[in-house]
PDB file of C-alpha atoms in Angstrom:
ATOM      1  CA  MET A   1      -8.634  50.621 -28.063  1.00  0.00           C
ATOM      2  CA  THR A   2      -5.852  53.116 -27.303  1.00  0.00           C
ATOM      3  CA  ASP A   3      -2.243  52.642 -28.388  1.00  0.00           C
ATOM      4  CA  VAL A   4      -1.236  51.846 -24.812  1.00  0.00           C
ATOM      5  CA  GLU A   5      -3.992  49.243 -24.493  1.00  0.00           C
ATOM      6  CA  SER A   6      -2.961  47.664 -27.809  1.00  0.00           C
ATOM      7  CA  ALA A   7       0.677  47.576 -26.728  1.00  0.00           C
ATOM      8  CA  LYS A   8      -0.261  46.046 -23.383  1.00  0.00           C
ATOM      9  CA  ARG A   9      -2.379  43.328 -25.049  1.00  0.00           C
ATOM     10  CA  LEU A  10       0.441  42.438 -27.444  1.00  0.00           C
ATOM     11  CA  PHE A  11       3.012  42.526 -24.631  1.00  0.00           C
ATOM     12  CA  PHE A  12       1.053  40.040 -22.531  1.00  0.00           C
ATOM     13  CA  GLU A  13       0.504  37.800 -25.547  1.00  0.00           C
ATOM     14  CA  ALA A  14       4.271  37.897 -26.102  1.00  0.00           C
ATOM     15  CA  LEU A  15       4.908  36.863 -22.501  1.00  0.00           C
ATOM     16  CA  ASP A  16       2.574  33.891 -22.926  1.00  0.00           C
ATOM     17  CA  PHE A  17       4.442  32.824 -26.060  1.00  0.00           C
ATOM     18  CA  PHE A  18       7.772  33.335 -24.289  1.00  0.00           C
ATOM     19  CA  ASP A  19       6.642  31.156 -21.380  1.00  0.00           C
ATOM     20  CA  ALA A  20       5.700  28.470 -23.925  1.00  0.00           C
ATOM     21  CA  ASN A  21       9.195  28.747 -25.500  1.00  0.00           C
ATOM     22  CA  ASP A  22       7.602  29.990 -28.716  1.00  0.00           C
ATOM     23  CA  PHE A  23      10.171  32.710 -29.253  1.00  0.00           C
ATOM     24  CA  PRO A  24       9.331  33.573 -32.888  1.00  0.00           C
ATOM     25  CA  ASN A  25       5.744  34.426 -31.951  1.00  0.00           C
ATOM     26  CA  ALA A  26       6.900  36.270 -28.834  1.00  0.00           C
ATOM     27  CA  GLU A  27       9.258  38.308 -31.012  1.00  0.00           C
ATOM     28  CA  GLN A  28       6.484  39.106 -33.481  1.00  0.00           C
ATOM     29  CA  ARG A  29       4.158  40.326 -30.718  1.00  0.00           C
ATOM     30  CA  LEU A  30       6.867  42.439 -29.082  1.00  0.00           C
ATOM     31  CA  ARG A  31       7.790  44.072 -32.385  1.00  0.00           C
ATOM     32  CA  ALA A  32       4.107  44.808 -32.978  1.00  0.00           C
ATOM     33  CA  ALA A  33       3.806  46.297 -29.471  1.00  0.00           C
ATOM     34  CA  LEU A  34       6.740  48.624 -30.185  1.00  0.00           C
ATOM     35  CA  LYS A  35       4.760  50.177 -33.034  1.00  0.00           C
ATOM     36  CA  PHE A  36       2.301  51.452 -30.437  1.00  0.00           C
ATOM     37  CA  THR A  37       4.859  52.438 -27.766  1.00  0.00           C
ATOM     38  CA  PRO A  38       8.181  52.895 -29.576  1.00  0.00           C
ATOM     39  CA  SER A  39      10.147  54.011 -26.517  1.00  0.00           C
ATOM     40  CA  SER A  40       9.105  51.313 -24.037  1.00  0.00           C
ATOM     41  CA  SER A  41      12.141  50.076 -22.134  1.00  0.00           C
ATOM     42  CA  SER A  42      10.184  47.062 -20.925  1.00  0.00           C
ATOM     43  CA  ILE A  43       9.297  45.986 -24.451  1.00  0.00           C
ATOM     44  CA  PHE A  44      12.878  46.587 -25.626  1.00  0.00           C
ATOM     45  CA  THR A  45      14.216  44.502 -22.739  1.00  0.00           C
ATOM     46  CA  ASN A  46      11.858  41.599 -23.343  1.00  0.00           C
ATOM     47  CA  LEU A  47      12.535  41.726 -27.079  1.00  0.00           C
ATOM     48  CA  ALA A  48      16.288  41.611 -26.415  1.00  0.00           C
ATOM     49  CA  VAL A  49      15.861  38.536 -24.205  1.00  0.00           C
ATOM     50  CA  THR A  50      13.622  36.903 -26.814  1.00  0.00           C
ATOM     51  CA  LEU A  51      16.164  37.550 -29.560  1.00  0.00           C
ATOM     52  CA  LEU A  52      18.955  36.207 -27.357  1.00  0.00           C
ATOM     53  CA  ARG A  53      16.976  32.988 -26.823  1.00  0.00           C
ATOM     54  CA  GLN A  54      16.903  32.619 -30.612  1.00  0.00           C
ATOM     55  CA  ASN A  55      20.675  33.193 -30.893  1.00  0.00           C
ATOM     56  CA  LYS A  56      20.089  36.454 -32.782  1.00  0.00           C
ATOM     57  CA  TYR A  57      23.006  38.098 -31.034  1.00  0.00           C
ATOM     58  CA  GLY A  58      23.437  41.111 -33.298  1.00  0.00           C
ATOM     59  CA  GLU A  59      19.786  42.102 -33.066  1.00  0.00           C
ATOM     60  CA  ALA A  60      19.639  41.357 -29.341  1.00  0.00           C
ATOM     61  CA  HIS A  61      22.716  43.544 -28.822  1.00  0.00           C
ATOM     62  CA  GLU A  62      21.141  46.449 -30.691  1.00  0.00           C
ATOM     63  CA  ILE A  63      17.824  46.195 -28.835  1.00  0.00           C
ATOM     64  CA  ALA A  64      19.527  45.807 -25.441  1.00  0.00           C
ATOM     65  CA  GLU A  65      21.432  49.029 -26.113  1.00  0.00           C
ATOM     66  CA  LYS A  66      18.127  50.815 -26.789  1.00  0.00           C
ATOM     67  CA  ALA A  67      16.726  49.516 -23.496  1.00  0.00           C
ATOM     68  CA  ILE A  68      19.846  50.676 -21.653  1.00  0.00           C
ATOM     69  CA  ALA A  69      19.722  54.091 -23.333  1.00  0.00           C
ATOM     70  CA  SER A  70      16.291  54.714 -21.851  1.00  0.00           C
ATOM     71  CA  VAL A  71      17.016  53.099 -18.450  1.00  0.00           C
ATOM     72  CA  PRO A  72      20.795  52.992 -17.790  1.00  0.00           C
ATOM     73  CA  ASN A  73      20.546  50.740 -14.726  1.00  0.00           C
ATOM     74  CA  ASN A  74      18.441  48.114 -16.558  1.00  0.00           C
ATOM     75  CA  ILE A  75      20.147  45.011 -15.172  1.00  0.00           C
ATOM     76  CA  GLU A  76      18.347  42.553 -17.440  1.00  0.00           C
ATOM     77  CA  ALA A  77      19.283  44.494 -20.573  1.00  0.00           C
ATOM     78  CA  LEU A  78      22.880  44.783 -19.342  1.00  0.00           C
ATOM     79  CA  LEU A  79      23.002  41.000 -18.891  1.00  0.00           C
ATOM     80  CA  VAL A  80      21.673  40.494 -22.419  1.00  0.00           C
ATOM     81  CA  LEU A  81      24.311  42.894 -23.720  1.00  0.00           C
ATOM     82  CA  MET A  82      27.076  40.986 -21.914  1.00  0.00           C
ATOM     83  CA  ALA A  83      25.816  37.654 -23.269  1.00  0.00           C
ATOM     84  CA  CYS A  84      25.771  39.107 -26.779  1.00  0.00           C
ATOM     85  CA  LEU A  85      29.313  40.424 -26.452  1.00  0.00           C
ATOM     86  CA  ILE A  86      30.523  36.992 -25.348  1.00  0.00           C
ATOM     87  CA  HIS A  87      28.847  35.251 -28.282  1.00  0.00           C
ATOM     88  CA  GLU A  88      29.825  37.855 -30.874  1.00  0.00           C
ATOM     89  CA  LYS A  89      33.555  37.225 -30.340  1.00  0.00           C
TER      90      LYS A  89
END
């Protein structure tokens, strides 16, 4: 299995966990997927949302910034960043 295939498998597993509101397992799968594709904006974005759902605002903020750095008009990552800024105050 290639790195991209491994990342894709883990990403889809993460989405299933996310849909089941099992955010810790979704986070674990997304972090594992990043090891195979460390610059994936999509994985960064979904990880930021997953962290936000767990009230991990500092980590979500950091990951959202990485997603925005690779895709500046990433609306979902920008929304996560705004939510983090509100909660960090």
